[in-house]
PDB file of C-alpha atoms in Angstrom:
ATOM      1  CA  MET A 258      72.256 199.110 134.409  1.00 54.00           C
ATOM      2  CA  PRO A 259      75.144 196.957 133.047  1.00 60.00           C
ATOM      3  CA  ALA A 260      77.294 197.760 136.122  1.00 57.00           C
ATOM      4  CA  LEU A 261      74.479 196.709 138.461  1.00 51.00           C
ATOM      5  CA  LEU A 262      73.975 193.512 136.453  1.00 46.00           C
ATOM      6  CA  ARG A 263      77.707 192.724 136.693  1.00 54.00           C
ATOM      7  CA  GLN A 264      77.653 193.307 140.460  1.00 52.00           C
ATOM      8  CA  MET A 265      74.597 191.074 140.888  1.00 46.00           C
ATOM      9  CA  THR A 266      76.176 188.320 138.750  1.00 45.00           C
ATOM     10  CA  SER A 267      79.351 188.572 140.818  1.00 50.00           C
ATOM     11  CA  LEU A 268      77.372 188.386 144.050  1.00 46.00           C
ATOM     12  CA  LEU A 269      75.429 185.352 142.839  1.00 44.00           C
ATOM     13  CA  GLY A 270      78.677 183.596 141.891  1.00 49.00           C
ATOM     14  CA  LEU A 271      80.195 184.355 145.295  1.00 46.00           C
ATOM     15  CA  THR A 272      77.043 183.125 147.056  1.00 44.00           C
ATOM     16  CA  ALA A 273      77.097 179.858 145.069  1.00 47.00           C
ATOM     17  CA  CYS A 274      80.776 179.360 145.889  1.00 49.00           C
ATOM     18  CA  LEU A 275      80.210 179.972 149.615  1.00 43.00           C
ATOM     19  CA  ALA A 276      77.178 177.662 149.643  1.00 44.00           C
ATOM     20  CA  SER A 277      79.248 174.970 147.927  1.00 47.00           C
ATOM     21  CA  ASN A 278      82.021 175.300 150.544  1.00 52.00           C
ATOM     22  CA  VAL A 279      79.558 175.191 153.444  1.00 47.00           C
ATOM     23  CA  LEU A 280      77.819 172.135 151.970  1.00 46.00           C
ATOM     24  CA  ALA A 281      81.163 170.395 151.369  1.00 49.00           C
ATOM     25  CA  GLN A 282      82.118 170.898 155.011  1.00 53.00           C
ATOM     26  CA  GLN A 283      78.873 169.301 156.234  1.00 70.00           C
ATOM     27  CA  ILE A 284      78.780 166.186 154.051  1.00 81.00           C
ATOM     28  CA  PRO A 285      81.676 163.691 154.122  1.00 88.00           C
ATOM     29  CA  GLN A 286      83.386 162.750 150.852  1.00 88.00           C
ATOM     30  CA  LEU A 287      82.553 159.126 150.153  1.00 87.00           C
ATOM     31  CA  ASP A 288      82.624 159.003 146.359  1.00 91.00           C
ATOM     32  CA  LEU A 289      86.250 159.797 145.494  1.00 96.00           C
ATOM     33  CA  PRO A 290      88.155 157.480 143.137  1.00 97.00           C
ATOM     34  CA  ARG A 291      89.787 154.539 144.911  1.00 97.00           C
ATOM     35  CA  MET A 292      93.163 152.875 144.579  1.00 97.00           C
ATOM     36  CA  GLU A 293      94.600 149.739 146.116  1.00 98.00           C
ATOM     37  CA  LEU A 294      97.793 150.229 148.099  1.00 98.00           C
ATOM     38  CA  ARG A 295      99.823 147.611 149.950  1.00 98.00           C
ATOM     39  CA  ALA A 296     101.987 147.780 153.024  1.00 97.00           C
ATOM     40  CA  GLY A 297     103.719 144.405 153.108  1.00 93.00           C
ATOM     41  CA  MET A 298     100.937 141.827 153.267  1.00 95.00           C
ATOM     42  CA  PHE A 299      98.316 144.435 154.239  1.00 97.00           C
ATOM     43  CA  ARG A 300      95.859 145.810 151.675  1.00 98.00           C
ATOM     44  CA  ILE A 301      94.670 149.419 151.870  1.00 98.00           C
ATOM     45  CA  ASP A 302      91.544 150.627 150.066  1.00 98.00           C
ATOM     46  CA  ALA A 303      92.475 154.299 149.598  1.00 98.00           C
ATOM     47  CA  GLN A 304      90.186 157.070 148.490  1.00 98.00           C
ATOM     48  CA  VAL A 305      92.274 159.413 146.339  1.00 98.00           C
ATOM     49  CA  ALA A 306      92.037 163.161 146.991  1.00 98.00           C
ATOM     50  CA  SER A 307      93.964 164.781 144.143  1.00 97.00           C
ATOM     51  CA  ARG A 308      92.074 168.019 143.440  1.00 96.00           C
ATOM     52  CA  PRO A 309      92.523 171.042 145.739  1.00 95.00           C
ATOM     53  CA  ILE A 310      88.907 170.976 147.009  1.00 94.00           C
ATOM     54  CA  GLU A 311      89.126 167.215 147.668  1.00 96.00           C
ATOM     55  CA  ARG A 312      92.342 167.690 149.631  1.00 96.00           C
ATOM     56  CA  GLN A 313      90.835 170.627 151.524  1.00 94.00           C
ATOM     57  CA  ILE A 314      87.800 168.593 152.641  1.00 94.00           C
ATOM     58  CA  GLY A 315      89.719 165.350 153.230  1.00 95.00           C
ATOM     59  CA  LEU A 316      88.053 163.212 155.888  1.00 96.00           C
ATOM     60  CA  MET A 317      86.058 166.070 157.448  1.00 95.00           C
ATOM     61  CA  GLN A 318      82.740 164.999 158.970  1.00 94.00           C
ATOM     62  CA  ARG A 319      83.516 161.255 158.711  1.00 94.00           C
ATOM     63  CA  GLN A 320      82.123 159.514 161.782  1.00 93.00           C
ATOM     64  CA  SER A 321      83.768 156.165 161.034  1.00 94.00           C
ATOM     65  CA  MET A 322      86.068 154.463 158.557  1.00 96.00           C
ATOM     66  CA  PRO A 323      86.629 150.721 157.974  1.00 96.00           C
ATOM     67  CA  PRO A 324      89.991 149.467 159.342  1.00 95.00           C
ATOM     68  CA  HIS A 325      91.482 148.711 155.878  1.00 96.00           C
ATOM     69  CA  GLU A 326      90.380 152.041 154.370  1.00 97.00           C
ATOM     70  CA  GLY A 327      92.222 155.367 154.208  1.00 98.00           C
ATOM     71  CA  MET A 328      92.613 158.514 152.150  1.00 98.00           C
ATOM     72  CA  LEU A 329      95.624 159.211 149.929  1.00 98.00           C
ATOM     73  CA  PHE A 330      96.285 162.893 149.307  1.00 98.00           C
ATOM     74  CA  VAL A 331      98.165 163.479 146.061  1.00 98.00           C
ATOM     75  CA  PHE A 332      99.859 166.829 145.427  1.00 98.00           C
ATOM     76  CA  GLU A 333     101.164 168.147 142.095  1.00 96.00           C
ATOM     77  CA  ARG A 334     104.716 168.677 143.362  1.00 96.00           C
ATOM     78  CA  PRO A 335     106.735 167.896 146.483  1.00 97.00           C
ATOM     79  CA  GLY A 336     106.397 170.313 149.377  1.00 98.00           C
ATOM     80  CA  VAL A 337     106.316 170.322 153.147  1.00 98.00           C
ATOM     81  CA  GLN A 338     102.722 169.140 153.591  1.00 98.00           C
ATOM     82  CA  CYS A 339     100.883 170.119 156.775  1.00 98.00           C
ATOM     83  CA  PHE A 340      97.584 168.683 157.993  1.00 97.00           C
ATOM     84  CA  TRP A 341      95.153 169.500 160.784  1.00 95.00           C
ATOM     85  CA  MET A 342      91.939 167.940 162.055  1.00 96.00           C
ATOM     86  CA  LYS A 343      89.438 170.796 161.818  1.00 92.00           C
ATOM     87  CA  ASP A 344      85.950 169.283 161.518  1.00 94.00           C
ATOM     88  CA  THR A 345      87.388 165.749 161.549  1.00 96.00           C
ATOM     89  CA  PRO A 346      85.961 163.665 164.433  1.00 96.00           C
ATOM     90  CA  LEU A 347      88.089 160.550 163.776  1.00 96.00           C
ATOM     91  CA  PRO A 348      91.516 160.051 165.396  1.00 98.00           C
ATOM     92  CA  LEU A 349      93.895 159.560 162.454  1.00 98.00           C
ATOM     93  CA  THR A 350      97.538 158.935 161.698  1.00 98.00           C
ATOM     94  CA  ALA A 351      99.067 160.695 158.695  1.00 98.00           C
ATOM     95  CA  ALA A 352     101.904 158.961 156.854  1.00 98.00           C
ATOM     96  CA  PHE A 353     103.987 161.411 154.843  1.00 98.00           C
ATOM     97  CA  ILE A 354     105.279 159.428 151.874  1.00 98.00           C
ATOM     98  CA  ALA A 355     108.144 159.998 149.406  1.00 98.00           C
ATOM     99  CA  ASP A 356     107.727 159.480 145.647  1.00 97.00           C
ATOM    100  CA  ASP A 357     109.115 155.929 145.922  1.00 97.00           C
ATOM    101  CA  GLY A 358     106.537 154.927 148.569  1.00 98.00           C
ATOM    102  CA  THR A 359     108.848 155.210 151.591  1.00 98.00           C
ATOM    103  CA  ILE A 360     107.173 156.545 154.727  1.00 98.00           C
ATOM    104  CA  VAL A 361     109.138 159.648 155.733  1.00 98.00           C
ATOM    105  CA  ASN A 362     107.368 160.268 159.037  1.00 98.00           C
ATOM    106  CA  LEU A 363     104.103 159.525 160.828  1.00 98.00           C
ATOM    107  CA  ALA A 364     101.932 161.905 162.839  1.00 98.00           C
ATOM    108  CA  ASP A 365      99.112 160.913 165.189  1.00 98.00           C
ATOM    109  CA  MET A 366      96.347 163.508 165.010  1.00 98.00           C
ATOM    110  CA  GLN A 367      93.565 164.014 167.529  1.00 97.00           C
ATOM    111  CA  PRO A 368      89.928 164.640 166.560  1.00 97.00           C
ATOM    112  CA  LEU A 369      88.935 168.272 165.906  1.00 96.00           C
ATOM    113  CA  ASP A 370      92.452 169.516 166.757  1.00 96.00           C
ATOM    114  CA  GLU A 371      93.633 172.555 164.781  1.00 95.00           C
ATOM    115  CA  ASN A 372      97.362 172.033 165.414  1.00 96.00           C
ATOM    116  CA  SER A 373      99.424 171.423 162.277  1.00 97.00           C
ATOM    117  CA  HIS A 374     101.245 168.142 161.649  1.00 98.00           C
ATOM    118  CA  CYS A 375     103.849 168.411 158.890  1.00 98.00           C
ATOM    119  CA  SER A 376     106.150 166.270 156.798  1.00 98.00           C
ATOM    120  CA  ARG A 377     109.816 166.442 157.809  1.00 97.00           C
ATOM    121  CA  VAL A 378     110.855 166.834 154.159  1.00 98.00           C
ATOM    122  CA  PRO A 379     109.020 167.777 150.955  1.00 98.00           C
ATOM    123  CA  VAL A 380     106.618 165.012 149.804  1.00 98.00           C
ATOM    124  CA  ARG A 381     103.797 164.627 147.272  1.00 98.00           C
ATOM    125  CA  PHE A 382     101.792 161.956 149.117  1.00 98.00           C
ATOM    126  CA  VAL A 383     100.054 161.739 152.482  1.00 98.00           C
ATOM    127  CA  LEU A 384      98.068 158.686 153.571  1.00 98.00           C
ATOM    128  CA  GLU A 385      95.599 159.061 156.425  1.00 98.00           C
ATOM    129  CA  MET A 386      94.463 155.908 158.242  1.00 98.00           C
ATOM    130  CA  ASN A 387      92.636 155.256 161.500  1.00 98.00           C
ATOM    131  CA  GLN A 388      94.952 156.066 164.383  1.00 98.00           C
ATOM    132  CA  GLY A 389      96.883 152.996 165.462  1.00 97.00           C
ATOM    133  CA  TRP A 390      96.663 151.224 162.079  1.00 98.00           C
ATOM    134  CA  PHE A 391     100.328 151.788 161.148  1.00 98.00           C
ATOM    135  CA  ALA A 392     101.580 150.894 164.651  1.00 97.00           C
ATOM    136  CA  SER A 393      99.473 147.712 164.765  1.00 97.00           C
ATOM    137  CA  LYS A 394     101.090 146.574 161.493  1.00 97.00           C
ATOM    138  CA  GLY A 395     104.628 147.444 162.639  1.00 97.00           C
ATOM    139  CA  LEU A 396     104.911 150.224 160.032  1.00 98.00           C
ATOM    140  CA  LYS A 397     107.095 153.241 160.750  1.00 98.00           C
ATOM    141  CA  ALA A 398     109.402 155.738 159.028  1.00 98.00           C
ATOM    142  CA  GLY A 399     111.369 153.810 156.399  1.00 98.00           C
ATOM    143  CA  SER A 400     108.572 151.278 155.719  1.00 98.00           C
ATOM    144  CA  GLN A 401     107.334 150.940 152.137  1.00 98.00           C
ATOM    145  CA  ILE A 402     103.859 151.547 150.753  1.00 98.00           C
ATOM    146  CA  LYS A 403     103.297 150.046 147.302  1.00 98.00           C
ATOM    147  CA  GLY A 404     100.890 151.311 144.681  1.00 97.00           C
ATOM    148  CA  ALA A 405     100.645 152.493 141.083  1.00 96.00           C
ATOM    149  CA  VAL A 406     101.294 156.142 142.048  1.00 96.00           C
ATOM    150  CA  PHE A 407     104.695 155.468 143.613  1.00 95.00           C
ATOM    151  CA  SER A 408     107.852 155.353 141.491  1.00 82.00           C
ATOM    152  CA  ARG A 409     110.057 152.329 141.962  1.00 66.00           C
TER     153      ARG A 409
END
């Protein structure tokens, strides 16, 4: 009986985990902590995705996003970060950002596209904004993003 009980407990745990993942992919994340960032005179209201599950879900299922809002992905250590648009219906631009807030490279990403878009060098930060936001502000590789998370 104890072996059967262990198997059932394991199965219940796996079922709960799968249900949680399915639910997370159907409901957009709107309640993450927020942080103010600045790009020159422009203010960004960034949701902060710092936990693995938050980064995994990202902006999936979001139907719209205000022009001054974005999502900042924060990783524990620098690495070549790659993003795709699975289950993300918004056209976005990803800014891959160095520890000091310098934009390393930008990548325009199309809705629902599963192609990877990667940083050119290892980074810890990626900021996703509505596609065209960076270009409309004249921001490109080498531009600075300011915020409490970036070292000076």
